[in-house]
Amino acid sequence: MKITDYARQSKLPLKTLCWMVKEKFINDPLDEFDLLSLELLEKVWLKWDFLRPQLLKFSRKDRQALIETTDLKTRWERYAFSRYRNLAAEEKITMKQLIFEIEMNFNFLLNKWQKKRLYQIRQKVYNLRRNEKRL
């Protein structure tokens, strides 16, 4: 069975399955052993008793960073987030400059929806900074 077919009927996302193939945890197409392994993984997927000990290995700062970036699905979104997040208070970066950096680093042109997403990411960073100042 191909991983794309398996992902349609599984709790596991296709992106995760592709990562597992790339890291050689499973094969594509899936063999019998891979199917058994994935069946076990599905049983523990998103279970608190399984996640909690894993998250405890991270520092509080790393857990917070993970929470802040969970809705950023692509590498360029995470790049934009960290680029804004790591700016010092006196530093500035224009949206034009950031768009240029992303297009050069990731080798594609942003469409209007992706540019709109950049504005959302910038606003998210501003909101996080404002909330940190309140605390």
JSON list of C-alpha atoms in Angstrom, two decimals, residues 34-116:
[
{"chain": "A", "resi": 34, "resn": "ASP", "atom": "CA", "xyz": [5.35, -1.10, 8.43]},
{"chain": "A", "resi": 35, "resn": "LEU", "atom": "CA", "xyz": [1.57, -1.50, 8.64]},
{"chain": "A", "resi": 36, "resn": "LEU", "atom": "CA", "xyz": [1.85, -3.18, 12.05]},
{"chain": "A", "resi": 37, "resn": "SER", "atom": "CA", "xyz": [4.18, -0.45, 13.27]},
{"chain": "A", "resi": 38, "resn": "LEU", "atom": "CA", "xyz": [1.88, 2.30, 12.05]},
{"chain": "A", "resi": 39, "resn": "GLU", "atom": "CA", "xyz": [-1.09, 0.58, 13.66]},
{"chain": "A", "resi": 40, "resn": "LEU", "atom": "CA", "xyz": [0.71, 0.76, 17.01]},
{"chain": "A", "resi": 41, "resn": "LEU", "atom": "CA", "xyz": [1.62, 4.39, 16.41]},
{"chain": "A", "resi": 42, "resn": "GLU", "atom": "CA", "xyz": [-2.02, 5.23, 15.64]},
{"chain": "A", "resi": 43, "resn": "LYS", "atom": "CA", "xyz": [-3.08, 3.75, 18.98]},
{"chain": "A", "resi": 44, "resn": "VAL", "atom": "CA", "xyz": [-0.84, 6.14, 20.93]},
{"chain": "A", "resi": 45, "resn": "TRP", "atom": "CA", "xyz": [-1.13, 9.13, 18.57]},
{"chain": "A", "resi": 46, "resn": "LEU", "atom": "CA", "xyz": [-2.29, 12.26, 20.46]},
{"chain": "A", "resi": 47, "resn": "LYS", "atom": "CA", "xyz": [-2.63, 10.45, 23.79]},
{"chain": "A", "resi": 48, "resn": "TRP", "atom": "CA", "xyz": [-1.72, 12.65, 26.76]},
{"chain": "A", "resi": 49, "resn": "ASP", "atom": "CA", "xyz": [0.11, 9.81, 28.51]},
{"chain": "A", "resi": 50, "resn": "PHE", "atom": "CA", "xyz": [2.31, 9.48, 25.44]},
{"chain": "A", "resi": 51, "resn": "LEU", "atom": "CA", "xyz": [2.85, 13.20, 24.77]},
{"chain": "A", "resi": 52, "resn": "ARG", "atom": "CA", "xyz": [3.48, 14.44, 28.32]},
{"chain": "A", "resi": 53, "resn": "PRO", "atom": "CA", "xyz": [6.80, 12.58, 28.92]},
{"chain": "A", "resi": 54, "resn": "GLN", "atom": "CA", "xyz": [8.03, 13.70, 25.51]},
{"chain": "A", "resi": 55, "resn": "LEU", "atom": "CA", "xyz": [7.21, 17.35, 26.16]},
{"chain": "A", "resi": 56, "resn": "LEU", "atom": "CA", "xyz": [8.84, 17.19, 29.58]},
{"chain": "A", "resi": 57, "resn": "LYS", "atom": "CA", "xyz": [12.19, 16.68, 27.84]},
{"chain": "A", "resi": 58, "resn": "PHE", "atom": "CA", "xyz": [11.90, 20.23, 26.45]},
{"chain": "A", "resi": 59, "resn": "SER", "atom": "CA", "xyz": [12.63, 23.32, 28.52]},
{"chain": "A", "resi": 60, "resn": "ARG", "atom": "CA", "xyz": [9.76, 25.66, 29.31]},
{"chain": "A", "resi": 61, "resn": "LYS", "atom": "CA", "xyz": [11.16, 28.11, 26.75]},
{"chain": "A", "resi": 62, "resn": "ASP", "atom": "CA", "xyz": [11.28, 25.43, 24.03]},
{"chain": "A", "resi": 63, "resn": "ARG", "atom": "CA", "xyz": [7.74, 24.25, 24.83]},
{"chain": "A", "resi": 64, "resn": "GLN", "atom": "CA", "xyz": [6.51, 27.85, 24.58]},
{"chain": "A", "resi": 65, "resn": "ALA", "atom": "CA", "xyz": [8.27, 28.30, 21.22]},
{"chain": "A", "resi": 66, "resn": "LEU", "atom": "CA", "xyz": [6.64, 25.09, 19.97]},
{"chain": "A", "resi": 67, "resn": "ILE", "atom": "CA", "xyz": [3.21, 26.32, 21.03]},
{"chain": "A", "resi": 68, "resn": "GLU", "atom": "CA", "xyz": [3.75, 29.71, 19.37]},
{"chain": "A", "resi": 69, "resn": "THR", "atom": "CA", "xyz": [4.68, 28.17, 16.02]},
{"chain": "A", "resi": 70, "resn": "THR", "atom": "CA", "xyz": [2.32, 25.19, 15.76]},
{"chain": "A", "resi": 71, "resn": "ASP", "atom": "CA", "xyz": [0.01, 26.97, 13.32]},
{"chain": "A", "resi": 72, "resn": "LEU", "atom": "CA", "xyz": [2.91, 27.79, 10.96]},
{"chain": "A", "resi": 73, "resn": "LYS", "atom": "CA", "xyz": [2.79, 24.94, 8.46]},
{"chain": "A", "resi": 74, "resn": "THR", "atom": "CA", "xyz": [5.58, 25.84, 6.06]},
{"chain": "A", "resi": 75, "resn": "ARG", "atom": "CA", "xyz": [9.26, 26.60, 6.39]},
{"chain": "A", "resi": 76, "resn": "TRP", "atom": "CA", "xyz": [8.88, 30.09, 4.93]},
{"chain": "A", "resi": 77, "resn": "GLU", "atom": "CA", "xyz": [6.18, 30.93, 7.52]},
{"chain": "A", "resi": 78, "resn": "ARG", "atom": "CA", "xyz": [8.45, 29.80, 10.34]},
{"chain": "A", "resi": 79, "resn": "TYR", "atom": "CA", "xyz": [11.30, 31.79, 8.78]},
{"chain": "A", "resi": 80, "resn": "ALA", "atom": "CA", "xyz": [9.16, 34.95, 8.71]},
{"chain": "A", "resi": 81, "resn": "PHE", "atom": "CA", "xyz": [8.02, 34.36, 12.30]},
{"chain": "A", "resi": 82, "resn": "SER", "atom": "CA", "xyz": [11.56, 33.91, 13.62]},
{"chain": "A", "resi": 83, "resn": "ARG", "atom": "CA", "xyz": [12.83, 36.84, 11.54]},
{"chain": "A", "resi": 84, "resn": "TYR", "atom": "CA", "xyz": [10.29, 39.16, 13.20]},
{"chain": "A", "resi": 85, "resn": "ARG", "atom": "CA", "xyz": [10.60, 37.50, 16.60]},
{"chain": "A", "resi": 86, "resn": "ASN", "atom": "CA", "xyz": [14.38, 37.87, 16.76]},
{"chain": "A", "resi": 87, "resn": "LEU", "atom": "CA", "xyz": [14.47, 41.56, 15.85]},
{"chain": "A", "resi": 88, "resn": "ALA", "atom": "CA", "xyz": [15.73, 43.83, 18.60]},
{"chain": "A", "resi": 89, "resn": "ALA", "atom": "CA", "xyz": [13.42, 46.64, 19.67]},
{"chain": "A", "resi": 90, "resn": "GLU", "atom": "CA", "xyz": [15.31, 49.29, 17.69]},
{"chain": "A", "resi": 91, "resn": "GLU", "atom": "CA", "xyz": [15.63, 47.17, 14.52]},
{"chain": "A", "resi": 92, "resn": "LYS", "atom": "CA", "xyz": [13.09, 47.35, 11.72]},
{"chain": "A", "resi": 93, "resn": "ILE", "atom": "CA", "xyz": [12.39, 45.19, 8.71]},
{"chain": "A", "resi": 94, "resn": "THR", "atom": "CA", "xyz": [9.95, 46.21, 6.02]},
{"chain": "A", "resi": 95, "resn": "MET", "atom": "CA", "xyz": [7.46, 43.80, 4.55]},
{"chain": "A", "resi": 96, "resn": "LYS", "atom": "CA", "xyz": [9.04, 44.39, 1.13]},
{"chain": "A", "resi": 97, "resn": "GLN", "atom": "CA", "xyz": [12.43, 43.38, 2.46]},
{"chain": "A", "resi": 98, "resn": "LEU", "atom": "CA", "xyz": [11.03, 40.25, 4.12]},
{"chain": "A", "resi": 99, "resn": "ILE", "atom": "CA", "xyz": [9.17, 39.23, 0.95]},
{"chain": "A", "resi": 100, "resn": "PHE", "atom": "CA", "xyz": [12.39, 39.65, -1.03]},
{"chain": "A", "resi": 101, "resn": "GLU", "atom": "CA", "xyz": [14.33, 37.52, 1.49]},
{"chain": "A", "resi": 102, "resn": "ILE", "atom": "CA", "xyz": [11.74, 34.73, 1.40]},
{"chain": "A", "resi": 103, "resn": "GLU", "atom": "CA", "xyz": [11.58, 34.73, -2.39]},
{"chain": "A", "resi": 104, "resn": "MET", "atom": "CA", "xyz": [15.37, 34.57, -2.65]},
{"chain": "A", "resi": 105, "resn": "ASN", "atom": "CA", "xyz": [15.91, 31.99, 0.13]},
{"chain": "A", "resi": 106, "resn": "PHE", "atom": "CA", "xyz": [13.06, 29.67, -0.79]},
{"chain": "A", "resi": 107, "resn": "ASN", "atom": "CA", "xyz": [13.19, 30.24, -4.54]},
{"chain": "A", "resi": 108, "resn": "PHE", "atom": "CA", "xyz": [9.53, 30.98, -5.29]},
{"chain": "A", "resi": 109, "resn": "LEU", "atom": "CA", "xyz": [7.32, 34.04, -5.73]},
{"chain": "A", "resi": 110, "resn": "LEU", "atom": "CA", "xyz": [4.75, 34.76, -3.03]},
{"chain": "A", "resi": 111, "resn": "ASN", "atom": "CA", "xyz": [1.18, 35.11, -4.25]},
{"chain": "A", "resi": 112, "resn": "LYS", "atom": "CA", "xyz": [-1.29, 37.56, -2.70]},
{"chain": "A", "resi": 113, "resn": "TRP", "atom": "CA", "xyz": [-2.60, 35.01, -0.16]},
{"chain": "A", "resi": 114, "resn": "GLN", "atom": "CA", "xyz": [0.91, 34.21, 1.01]},
{"chain": "A", "resi": 115, "resn": "LYS", "atom": "CA", "xyz": [1.65, 37.91, 1.39]},
{"chain": "A", "resi": 116, "resn": "LYS", "atom": "CA", "xyz": [-1.54, 38.27, 3.39]}
]
